CSV table of C-alpha atoms in Angstrom, one decimal:
chain,number,residue,atom,x,y,z
H,3,UNK,CA,0.0,0.0,0.0
H,4,UNK,CA,1.4,3.3,-0.9
H,5,UNK,CA,1.6,6.0,1.8
H,6,UNK,CA,-1.9,7.3,2.4
H,7,UNK,CA,-4.7,5.4,0.7
H,8,UNK,CA,-5.6,7.5,-2.3
H,9,UNK,CA,-9.2,6.4,-2.3
H,10,UNK,CA,-11.2,3.7,-0.4
H,11,UNK,CA,-11.3,1.4,-3.4
H,12,UNK,CA,-7.6,1.3,-3.9
H,13,UNK,CA,-6.2,-2.2,-3.1
H,14,UNK,CA,-4.4,-2.3,0.2
H,15,UNK,CA,-2.0,-4.8,1.5
H,16,UNK,CA,1.1,-6.6,0.5
H,17,UNK,CA,1.5,-9.0,-2.4
H,18,UNK,CA,4.8,-10.9,-2.2
H,19,UNK,CA,6.8,-12.1,-5.2
H,20,UNK,CA,7.2,-15.7,-4.3
H,21,UNK,CA,9.9,-17.0,-6.7
H,22,UNK,CA,11.4,-16.1,-10.1
H,23,UNK,CA,9.3,-16.4,-13.2
H,24,UNK,CA,11.3,-19.3,-14.6
H,25,UNK,CA,10.6,-21.5,-11.6
H,26,UNK,CA,7.0,-22.8,-11.5
H,27,UNK,CA,6.8,-25.0,-8.3
H,28,UNK,CA,3.9,-24.8,-5.9
H,29,UNK,CA,6.3,-25.8,-3.1
H,30,UNK,CA,5.6,-22.8,-0.9
H,31,UNK,CA,1.9,-23.9,-0.5
H,32,UNK,CA,2.6,-27.5,0.7
H,33,UNK,CA,3.0,-26.5,4.4
H,34,UNK,CA,6.4,-28.0,4.8
H,35,UNK,CA,5.9,-31.5,3.4
H,36,UNK,CA,8.9,-32.2,1.1
H,37,UNK,CA,7.8,-33.1,-2.4
H,38,UNK,CA,8.8,-36.5,-3.6
H,39,UNK,CA,11.2,-36.4,-6.4
H,40,UNK,CA,9.2,-39.3,-8.0
H,41,UNK,CA,6.2,-36.9,-8.4
H,42,UNK,CA,8.3,-34.5,-10.4
H,43,UNK,CA,8.7,-36.5,-13.6
H,44,UNK,CA,10.4,-33.6,-15.3
H,45,UNK,CA,13.1,-33.4,-12.6
H,46,UNK,CA,15.6,-36.3,-12.6
H,47,UNK,CA,18.7,-34.9,-11.2
H,48,UNK,CA,19.0,-32.0,-8.7
H,49,UNK,CA,22.8,-32.1,-8.5
H,50,UNK,CA,23.0,-29.2,-11.0
H,51,UNK,CA,20.5,-27.0,-9.3
H,52,UNK,CA,21.5,-23.6,-7.9
H,53,UNK,CA,21.1,-23.1,-4.2
H,54,UNK,CA,18.0,-20.9,-4.6
H,55,UNK,CA,16.0,-23.5,-6.5
H,56,UNK,CA,17.2,-26.2,-4.1
H,57,UNK,CA,16.1,-24.1,-1.2
H,58,UNK,CA,12.6,-23.6,-2.7
H,59,UNK,CA,12.2,-27.3,-3.2
H,60,UNK,CA,13.7,-28.2,0.2
H,61,UNK,CA,16.6,-30.3,-1.1
H,62,UNK,CA,18.6,-30.2,2.1
H,63,UNK,CA,21.6,-32.3,0.8
H,64,UNK,CA,22.1,-30.1,-2.2
H,65,UNK,CA,21.9,-26.9,-0.1
H,66,UNK,CA,24.4,-28.2,2.4
H,67,UNK,CA,26.7,-29.3,-0.4
H,68,UNK,CA,26.8,-25.8,-1.9
H,69,UNK,CA,27.2,-24.0,1.5
H,70,UNK,CA,30.1,-26.3,2.4
H,71,UNK,CA,31.6,-25.5,-0.9
H,72,UNK,CA,31.8,-21.8,0.1
H,73,UNK,CA,28.4,-20.2,-0.7
H,74,UNK,CA,27.6,-17.3,1.7
H,75,UNK,CA,24.2,-17.8,3.2
H,76,UNK,CA,23.9,-14.1,3.7
H,77,UNK,CA,24.3,-13.3,0.0
H,78,UNK,CA,21.1,-12.2,-1.6
H,79,UNK,CA,20.1,-13.2,-5.1
H,80,UNK,CA,19.5,-10.9,-8.1
H,81,UNK,CA,16.0,-10.0,-6.6
H,82,UNK,CA,17.6,-9.0,-3.3
H,83,UNK,CA,16.2,-12.1,-1.6
H,84,UNK,CA,18.2,-14.2,0.8
H,85,UNK,CA,18.1,-17.9,1.2
H,86,UNK,CA,16.4,-17.5,4.6
H,87,UNK,CA,13.5,-15.7,2.8
H,88,UNK,CA,13.1,-18.6,0.3
H,89,UNK,CA,13.2,-21.2,3.1
H,90,UNK,CA,10.7,-19.3,5.2
H,91,UNK,CA,8.1,-18.7,2.5
H,92,UNK,CA,8.3,-22.4,1.5
H,93,UNK,CA,8.2,-23.6,5.1
H,94,UNK,CA,11.6,-25.4,5.0
H,95,UNK,CA,12.2,-25.6,8.7
H,96,UNK,CA,15.3,-27.8,8.5
H,97,UNK,CA,16.9,-25.4,6.1
H,98,UNK,CA,16.1,-22.4,8.3
H,99,UNK,CA,17.9,-24.0,11.2
H,100,UNK,CA,20.8,-24.9,9.0
H,101,UNK,CA,21.2,-21.4,7.5
H,102,UNK,CA,20.9,-19.7,10.8
H,103,UNK,CA,23.6,-22.0,12.2
H,104,UNK,CA,25.8,-20.9,9.3
H,105,UNK,CA,25.3,-17.2,10.1
H,106,UNK,CA,22.2,-16.1,8.3
H,107,UNK,CA,20.6,-12.9,9.6
H,108,UNK,CA,17.2,-13.7,11.0
H,109,UNK,CA,15.8,-10.2,10.4
H,110,UNK,CA,17.4,-9.5,7.1
H,111,UNK,CA,15.3,-7.2,4.8
H,112,UNK,CA,14.9,-8.2,1.2
H,113,UNK,CA,12.6,-8.5,-1.8
H,114,UNK,CA,10.6,-5.8,-3.5
H,115,UNK,CA,8.6,-5.2,-0.3
H,116,UNK,CA,11.7,-4.9,1.9
H,117,UNK,CA,10.4,-7.6,4.2
H,118,UNK,CA,12.0,-10.0,6.7
H,119,UNK,CA,11.7,-13.8,6.5
H,120,UNK,CA,9.2,-13.6,9.3
H,121,UNK,CA,7.0,-11.3,7.1
H,122,UNK,CA,7.2,-13.9,4.3
H,123,UNK,CA,6.2,-16.8,6.5
H,124,UNK,CA,3.4,-14.8,8.1
H,125,UNK,CA,2.0,-13.8,4.7
H,126,UNK,CA,1.8,-17.5,3.7
H,127,UNK,CA,0.3,-18.6,7.0
H,128,UNK,CA,3.1,-20.9,8.0
H,129,UNK,CA,2.6,-21.0,11.8
H,130,UNK,CA,5.3,-23.5,12.4
H,131,UNK,CA,7.8,-21.3,10.6
H,132,UNK,CA,6.7,-18.2,12.5
H,133,UNK,CA,7.3,-20.1,15.8
H,134,UNK,CA,10.7,-21.3,14.6
H,135,UNK,CA,11.9,-17.9,13.5
H,136,UNK,CA,10.8,-16.2,16.7
H,137,UNK,CA,12.6,-18.8,18.7
H,138,UNK,CA,15.8,-17.6,16.9
H,139,UNK,CA,15.0,-14.0,17.8
H,140,UNK,CA,13.0,-12.7,14.8
H,141,UNK,CA,11.2,-9.4,15.7
H,142,UNK,CA,7.5,-9.4,14.7
H,143,UNK,CA,7.1,-5.7,15.3
H,144,UNK,CA,9.4,-4.7,12.4
H,145,UNK,CA,7.6,-3.1,9.4
H,146,UNK,CA,8.0,-3.9,5.8
H,147,UNK,CA,8.2,-1.6,2.8
H,148,UNK,CA,4.4,-1.0,3.0
H,149,UNK,CA,4.4,-0.2,6.7
H,150,UNK,CA,2.9,-3.4,7.9
H,151,UNK,CA,4.1,-5.5,10.8
H,152,UNK,CA,3.5,-9.2,11.1
H,153,UNK,CA,0.2,-8.9,13.1
H,154,UNK,CA,-1.2,-6.6,10.4
H,155,UNK,CA,-0.3,-9.1,7.6
H,156,UNK,CA,-1.7,-12.0,9.6
H,157,UNK,CA,-5.0,-10.1,10.1
H,158,UNK,CA,-5.4,-9.0,6.5
H,159,UNK,CA,-4.7,-12.5,5.1
H,160,UNK,CA,-6.9,-14.2,7.6
H,161,UNK,CA,-4.3,-16.3,9.4
H,162,UNK,CA,-6.1,-16.5,12.8
H,163,UNK,CA,-3.7,-18.9,14.4
H,164,UNK,CA,-0.7,-16.6,13.7
H,165,UNK,CA,-2.7,-13.6,15.0
H,166,UNK,CA,-3.3,-15.5,18.3
H,167,UNK,CA,0.3,-16.6,18.6
H,168,UNK,CA,1.6,-13.0,18.0
H,169,UNK,CA,-0.8,-11.6,20.6
H,170,UNK,CA,0.3,-14.4,23.1
H,171,UNK,CA,3.9,-13.2,22.4
H,172,UNK,CA,3.0,-9.7,23.5
H,173,UNK,CA,2.0,-7.9,20.3
H,174,UNK,CA,-0.5,-5.0,20.9
H,175,UNK,CA,-3.9,-5.8,19.4
H,176,UNK,CA,-4.3,-2.0,18.7
H,177,UNK,CA,-0.9,-1.6,17.1
H,178,UNK,CA,-1.1,0.8,14.1
H,179,UNK,CA,1.0,0.4,11.0
H,180,UNK,CA,2.5,3.4,9.2
H,181,UNK,CA,-0.9,4.2,7.7
H,182,UNK,CA,-2.6,4.2,11.0
H,183,UNK,CA,-4.4,0.9,10.3
H,184,UNK,CA,-5.0,-1.6,13.2
H,185,UNK,CA,-5.2,-5.4,12.8
H,186,UNK,CA,-9.0,-5.1,13.4
H,187,UNK,CA,-9.3,-2.6,10.5
H,188,UNK,CA,-7.3,-4.9,8.2
H,189,UNK,CA,-9.4,-7.9,9.2
H,190,UNK,CA,-12.6,-5.9,8.5
H,191,UNK,CA,-11.4,-4.7,5.2
H,192,UNK,CA,-9.7,-7.9,3.8
H,193,UNK,CA,-11.0,-11.0,5.5
H,194,UNK,CA,-14.7,-11.9,4.8
H,195,UNK,CA,-15.0,-14.5,7.5
H,196,UNK,CA,-15.7,-14.6,11.2
H,197,UNK,CA,-12.1,-15.0,12.3
H,198,UNK,CA,-9.7,-13.3,12.9
H,199,UNK,CA,-12.1,-10.4,13.7
H,200,UNK,CA,-13.9,-12.4,16.4
H,201,UNK,CA,-10.5,-13.4,17.9
H,202,UNK,CA,-9.4,-9.7,18.1
H,203,UNK,CA,-12.8,-8.7,19.6
H,204,UNK,CA,-12.3,-11.2,22.5
H,205,UNK,CA,-9.1,-9.4,23.4
H,206,UNK,CA,-11.0,-6.1,24.0
H,207,UNK,CA,-9.7,-4.4,20.9
H,208,UNK,CA,-10.7,-0.8,20.4
H,209,UNK,CA,-13.5,-0.9,17.9
H,210,UNK,CA,-14.0,2.8,17.4
H,211,UNK,CA,-10.4,3.8,16.6
H,212,UNK,CA,-9.9,5.7,13.4
H,213,UNK,CA,-7.1,5.3,10.9
H,214,UNK,CA,-4.4,7.9,10.4
H,215,UNK,CA,-5.4,9.4,7.1
H,216,UNK,CA,-9.1,8.8,6.5
H,217,UNK,CA,-10.3,8.5,10.2
H,218,UNK,CA,-12.2,5.4,9.2
H,219,UNK,CA,-13.2,3.1,11.9
H,220,UNK,CA,-13.2,-0.7,11.5
H,221,UNK,CA,-17.0,-0.4,10.8
H,222,UNK,CA,-16.2,2.1,8.0
H,223,UNK,CA,-13.7,-0.4,6.4
H,224,UNK,CA,-16.1,-3.3,6.7
H,225,UNK,CA,-18.8,-1.3,4.9
H,226,UNK,CA,-16.4,-0.2,2.2
H,227,UNK,CA,-15.5,-3.9,1.6
H,228,UNK,CA,-19.1,-5.1,1.8
H,229,UNK,CA,-18.0,-7.4,4.6
H,230,UNK,CA,-21.5,-8.3,6.0
H,231,UNK,CA,-20.1,-11.0,8.4
H,232,UNK,CA,-17.7,-8.5,10.1
H,233,UNK,CA,-20.4,-5.8,10.2
H,234,UNK,CA,-22.6,-8.0,12.3
H,235,UNK,CA,-19.7,-8.8,14.7
H,236,UNK,CA,-18.7,-5.1,15.1
H,237,UNK,CA,-22.3,-4.1,15.8
H,238,UNK,CA,-22.6,-6.7,18.4
H,239,UNK,CA,-19.4,-5.5,19.9
H,240,UNK,CA,-20.8,-2.0,20.3
H,241,UNK,CA,-19.2,-0.2,17.3
H,242,UNK,CA,-20.3,3.4,17.0
H,243,UNK,CA,-22.7,3.6,14.0
H,244,UNK,CA,-22.5,7.5,14.1
H,245,UNK,CA,-18.7,7.7,13.9
H,246,UNK,CA,-17.6,10.0,11.1
H,247,UNK,CA,-14.5,9.9,8.9
H,248,UNK,CA,-12.5,12.9,7.7
H,249,UNK,CA,-15.1,13.6,5.0
H,250,UNK,CA,-17.9,13.6,7.6
H,251,UNK,CA,-19.3,10.3,6.4
H,252,UNK,CA,-20.8,7.7,8.8
H,253,UNK,CA,-20.9,4.0,8.0
H,254,UNK,CA,-24.6,4.4,7.1
H,255,UNK,CA,-23.7,7.1,4.5
H,256,UNK,CA,-21.1,4.8,2.9
H,257,UNK,CA,-23.7,2.0,2.8
H,258,UNK,CA,-26.2,4.3,1.1
H,259,UNK,CA,-23.5,5.3,-1.5
H,260,UNK,CA,-23.0,1.6,-2.4
H,261,UNK,CA,-26.8,1.0,-2.4
H,262,UNK,CA,-26.4,-2.1,-0.3
H,263,UNK,CA,-29.9,-2.8,1.2
H,264,UNK,CA,-28.7,-5.3,3.8
H,265,UNK,CA,-26.1,-3.0,5.2
H,266,UNK,CA,-28.5,0.0,5.2
H,267,UNK,CA,-31.2,-2.0,7.1
H,268,UNK,CA,-28.8,-3.4,9.7
H,269,UNK,CA,-27.1,0.0,10.4
H,270,UNK,CA,-30.5,1.7,10.7
H,271,UNK,CA,-31.7,-0.9,13.1
H,272,UNK,CA,-28.5,-0.5,15.1
H,273,UNK,CA,-29.1,3.3,15.3
H,274,UNK,CA,-32.7,2.8,16.4
H,275,UNK,CA,-31.6,0.3,19.0
H,276,UNK,CA,-29.2,2.9,20.5
H,277,UNK,CA,-32.0,5.5,20.4
H,278,UNK,CA,-30.4,7.8,17.8
H,279,UNK,CA,-33.5,8.0,15.6
H,280,UNK,CA,-36.0,8.3,18.5
H,281,UNK,CA,-38.0,5.3,17.4
H,282,UNK,CA,-41.6,4.8,18.6
H,283,UNK,CA,-42.5,2.3,21.2
H,284,UNK,CA,-43.5,-0.4,18.7
H,285,UNK,CA,-40.4,0.2,16.5
H,286,UNK,CA,-38.2,0.0,19.5
H,287,UNK,CA,-40.0,-3.1,20.7
H,288,UNK,CA,-39.3,-4.7,17.3
H,289,UNK,CA,-35.7,-3.5,17.0
H,290,UNK,CA,-34.3,-3.6,20.5
H,291,UNK,CA,-33.9,-7.2,21.7
H,292,UNK,CA,-33.0,-6.1,25.3
H,293,UNK,CA,-36.0,-3.7,25.5
H,294,UNK,CA,-38.3,-6.5,24.1
H,295,UNK,CA,-37.1,-8.9,26.8
H,296,UNK,CA,-37.8,-6.3,29.6
H,297,UNK,CA,-41.3,-5.7,28.3
H,298,UNK,CA,-42.0,-9.5,28.2
H,299,UNK,CA,-40.7,-10.0,31.7
H,300,UNK,CA,-42.5,-7.0,33.1
H,301,UNK,CA,-46.0,-7.7,31.6
H,302,UNK,CA,-47.0,-10.4,34.1
H,303,UNK,CA,-46.1,-8.3,37.1
H,304,UNK,CA,-48.1,-5.4,35.6
H,305,UNK,CA,-51.2,-7.5,35.4
H,306,UNK,CA,-50.8,-8.8,39.0
H,307,UNK,CA,-50.3,-5.2,40.2
H,308,UNK,CA,-53.5,-4.1,38.4
H,309,UNK,CA,-55.5,-6.9,40.1
H,310,UNK,CA,-54.2,-5.9,43.5
H,311,UNK,CA,-54.7,-2.2,42.8
H,312,UNK,CA,-58.4,-2.7,41.9
H,313,UNK,CA,-59.0,-4.8,45.0
H,314,UNK,CA,-57.5,-2.0,47.2
H,315,UNK,CA,-59.6,0.8,45.7
H,316,UNK,CA,-61.9,2.5,48.2
H,317,UNK,CA,-65.1,1.7,46.3
H,318,UNK,CA,-68.1,0.1,48.0
H,319,UNK,CA,-69.7,-1.2,44.8
H,320,UNK,CA,-68.3,-4.6,43.7
H,321,UNK,CA,-70.1,-4.1,40.4
H,322,UNK,CA,-67.6,-1.3,39.5
H,323,UNK,CA,-64.7,-3.5,40.7
H,324,UNK,CA,-66.0,-6.3,38.6
H,325,UNK,CA,-66.2,-4.1,35.5
H,326,UNK,CA,-62.6,-3.1,36.2
H,327,UNK,CA,-61.5,-6.7,36.5
H,328,UNK,CA,-63.4,-7.4,33.3
H,329,UNK,CA,-61.6,-4.6,31.5
H,330,UNK,CA,-58.2,-5.9,32.6
H,331,UNK,CA,-59.2,-9.4,31.5
H,332,UNK,CA,-60.5,-8.1,28.1
H,333,UNK,CA,-57.3,-6.1,27.6
H,334,UNK,CA,-55.1,-9.2,28.3
H,335,UNK,CA,-57.2,-11.3,26.0
H,336,UNK,CA,-57.1,-8.7,23.2
H,337,UNK,CA,-53.3,-8.3,23.3
H,338,UNK,CA,-52.9,-12.1,23.4
H,339,UNK,CA,-55.2,-12.6,20.4
H,340,UNK,CA,-53.5,-9.8,18.5
H,341,UNK,CA,-50.1,-11.6,19.0
H,342,UNK,CA,-51.7,-14.9,18.2
H,343,UNK,CA,-53.2,-13.8,14.9
H,344,UNK,CA,-50.0,-11.8,14.0
H,345,UNK,CA,-47.9,-15.0,14.4
H,346,UNK,CA,-50.5,-17.0,12.5
H,347,UNK,CA,-50.4,-14.6,9.6
H,348,UNK,CA,-46.6,-14.5,9.5
H,349,UNK,CA,-46.4,-18.3,9.5
H,350,UNK,CA,-49.1,-18.4,6.8
H,351,UNK,CA,-48.0,-15.7,4.4
H,352,UNK,CA,-44.3,-15.3,4.9
H,353,UNK,CA,-41.7,-17.3,3.1
H,354,UNK,CA,-40.3,-20.1,5.4
H,355,UNK,CA,-37.2,-20.4,3.3
H,356,UNK,CA,-38.2,-23.3,1.1
H,357,UNK,CA,-36.5,-23.5,-2.3
H,358,UNK,CA,-39.1,-24.6,-4.8
H,359,UNK,CA,-38.1,-27.2,-7.4
H,360,UNK,CA,-38.9,-26.7,-11.0
H,361,UNK,CA,-40.8,-29.2,-13.1
H,362,UNK,CA,-37.6,-30.3,-14.8
H,363,UNK,CA,-35.9,-30.9,-11.4
H,364,UNK,CA,-38.9,-32.9,-10.2
H,365,UNK,CA,-38.8,-35.1,-13.3
H,366,UNK,CA,-35.1,-35.8,-12.8
H,367,UNK,CA,-35.6,-36.6,-9.1
H,368,UNK,CA,-38.4,-39.0,-10.1
H,369,UNK,CA,-36.3,-40.6,-12.7
H,370,UNK,CA,-33.4,-41.1,-10.4
H,371,UNK,CA,-35.7,-42.6,-7.8
H,372,UNK,CA,-36.7,-45.5,-10.1
H,373,UNK,CA,-34.7,-48.6,-9.2
H,374,UNK,CA,-32.6,-50.5,-11.6
H,375,UNK,CA,-35.0,-53.4,-11.5
H,376,UNK,CA,-37.9,-51.2,-12.5
H,377,UNK,CA,-35.9,-49.7,-15.3
H,378,UNK,CA,-35.0,-53.1,-16.7
H,379,UNK,CA,-38.5,-54.6,-16.3
H,380,UNK,CA,-40.6,-51.6,-17.2
H,381,UNK,CA,-42.7,-53.7,-19.6
H,382,UNK,CA,-43.7,-56.1,-16.9
H,383,UNK,CA,-45.2,-53.6,-14.5
H,384,UNK,CA,-48.7,-52.5,-15.0
H,385,UNK,CA,-48.2,-49.1,-13.5
H,386,UNK,CA,-45.6,-48.3,-16.2
H,387,UNK,CA,-47.0,-47.1,-19.4
H,388,UNK,CA,-44.9,-48.3,-22.3
H,389,UNK,CA,-45.7,-46.2,-25.4
H,390,UNK,CA,-44.2,-48.5,-28.0
H,391,UNK,CA,-46.1,-51.7,-27.0
H,392,UNK,CA,-48.8,-52.9,-24.7
H,393,UNK,CA,-48.2,-53.9,-21.1
H,394,UNK,CA,-46.5,-57.3,-20.8
H,395,UNK,CA,-46.9,-58.5,-17.2
H,396,UNK,CA,-46.4,-62.3,-16.7
H,397,UNK,CA,-48.5,-62.0,-13.5
H,398,UNK,CA,-51.6,-60.6,-15.1
H,399,UNK,CA,-53.5,-63.1,-17.3
H,400,UNK,CA,-57.0,-61.7,-16.7
H,401,UNK,CA,-59.6,-62.5,-14.0
H,402,UNK,CA,-60.6,-66.1,-15.2
H,403,UNK,CA,-57.1,-67.3,-15.9
H,404,UNK,CA,-55.9,-66.0,-12.5
H,405,UNK,CA,-58.7,-68.0,-10.7
H,406,UNK,CA,-57.8,-71.1,-12.6
H,407,UNK,CA,-54.1,-70.7,-11.7
H,408,UNK,CA,-55.1,-70.2,-8.1
H,409,UNK,CA,-57.1,-73.4,-7.8
H,410,UNK,CA,-54.4,-75.4,-9.7
H,411,UNK,CA,-52.0,-74.5,-6.9
H,412,UNK,CA,-54.5,-74.9,-4.1
H,413,UNK,CA,-56.7,-78.0,-4.9
H,414,UNK,CA,-54.5,-80.6,-3.2
H,415,UNK,CA,-52.4,-81.1,-6.3
H,416,UNK,CA,-55.4,-82.3,-8.4
H,417,UNK,CA,-54.1,-80.2,-11.2
H,418,UNK,CA,-50.4,-80.0,-11.9
H,419,UNK,CA,-49.4,-76.4,-12.4
H,420,UNK,CA,-47.7,-75.5,-15.6
H,421,UNK,CA,-44.1,-74.5,-14.9
H,422,UNK,CA,-43.1,-71.7,-17.1
H,423,UNK,CA,-39.6,-70.3,-17.3
H,424,UNK,CA,-40.3,-66.6,-17.5
H,425,UNK,CA,-36.8,-65.7,-18.5
H,426,UNK,CA,-37.4,-67.5,-21.8
H,427,UNK,CA,-41.1,-66.5,-22.1
H,428,UNK,CA,-40.3,-62.9,-22.6
H,429,UNK,CA,-37.3,-61.3,-24.3
H,430,UNK,CA,-36.0,-58.0,-23.3
H,431,UNK,CA,-34.3,-56.1,-26.1
H,432,UNK,CA,-31.2,-54.7,-24.6
H,433,UNK,CA,-28.2,-53.7,-26.6
H,434,UNK,CA,-25.7,-51.9,-24.4
H,435,UNK,CA,-23.2,-51.3,-27.2
H,436,UNK,CA,-25.7,-49.5,-29.5
H,437,UNK,CA,-27.3,-47.5,-26.7
H,438,UNK,CA,-30.8,-48.6,-27.7
H,439,UNK,CA,-31.4,-50.7,-24.7
H,440,UNK,CA,-32.8,-49.8,-21.3
H,441,UNK,CA,-31.1,-47.2,-19.2
H,442,UNK,CA,-29.2,-48.4,-16.2
H,443,UNK,CA,-28.7,-46.4,-13.0
């Protein structure tokens, strides 16, 4: 990120150059598991590799051979990247230990972003490498060429475990980078998931801090990114929905500029819940969950108090008291019935969230539900209508023949039943090679 962010839409964050263009391995994504040479059919012999390529692929023997031959482990390559950087970004823990034992500088700056090996490991999410480098004294508070320390990189790339580890090692959750951005702001702007935002909130991070140049809070950044997940978390954590940036814009103003209905509704509800828009009793009852709970708990006590209040009135006529009791009872019944019919109407008319299937989808489901036996023997089942020919069921010979067959079997063997091999009686035309036969599941 260049010094101040020119506009909100400008891409923020650091994008590392992982390896030279001529090398196409994915080794820095394999989380430390050395690739089997047998899997690299195009690579037969690594004895001719240079030390940078051997480090990227984790060929420990080749790297040690070159170092023992006199290669300086502190020497950067043509891209100003040291061997420790390549080992860190590819999660080669054994090579990191070896290079440091040979004098490699653990906090050496290098690359286009002028980053340390710890920055590279953090950017790729290699927790084991981060732990190893910090054991050797790597400083996570150092900033790279874009002004970000390790906790800012971990937050913006969504590496929750590394964020937790850095906080456990003493990193400030409200630490600002050179642009005045905190880890919470980066998480709100770049990570569209619950964590690491939820993790940072559990450590009592300041949700209403503004950045250095735009004075945007984390809620501003979440709205700018359309990060609905983080918006909900920030509102639950008590983020100020009326906070204004340097242009005098609140998060609600930014949401209206982007015409995002979901964000507008939720931010307006948050304002109403805090009493900013002076909502009416019914609107507050609908929007404020805490107020709604208090009303629900207080209603029974109000009814009991009214009953006792009427009984203690200094009125001799019980008729008047009875009318008062009747009025209280009628009011309770009326409110209960209103709530009852309201819920009934909502359950009747509102969408319960069912996804309706189209006719084509229903046909496919019905077809897939037919068993293999039914598909193969469709001609023999009466409930299947075969268009090309009539129904051929061996078990349906008509009423008279069925009665005769029944008595042939039941009359003490007086009539010997005719044994018919049904597999030879009917032929099923099935030619799998030509594709004209029945369809199998």
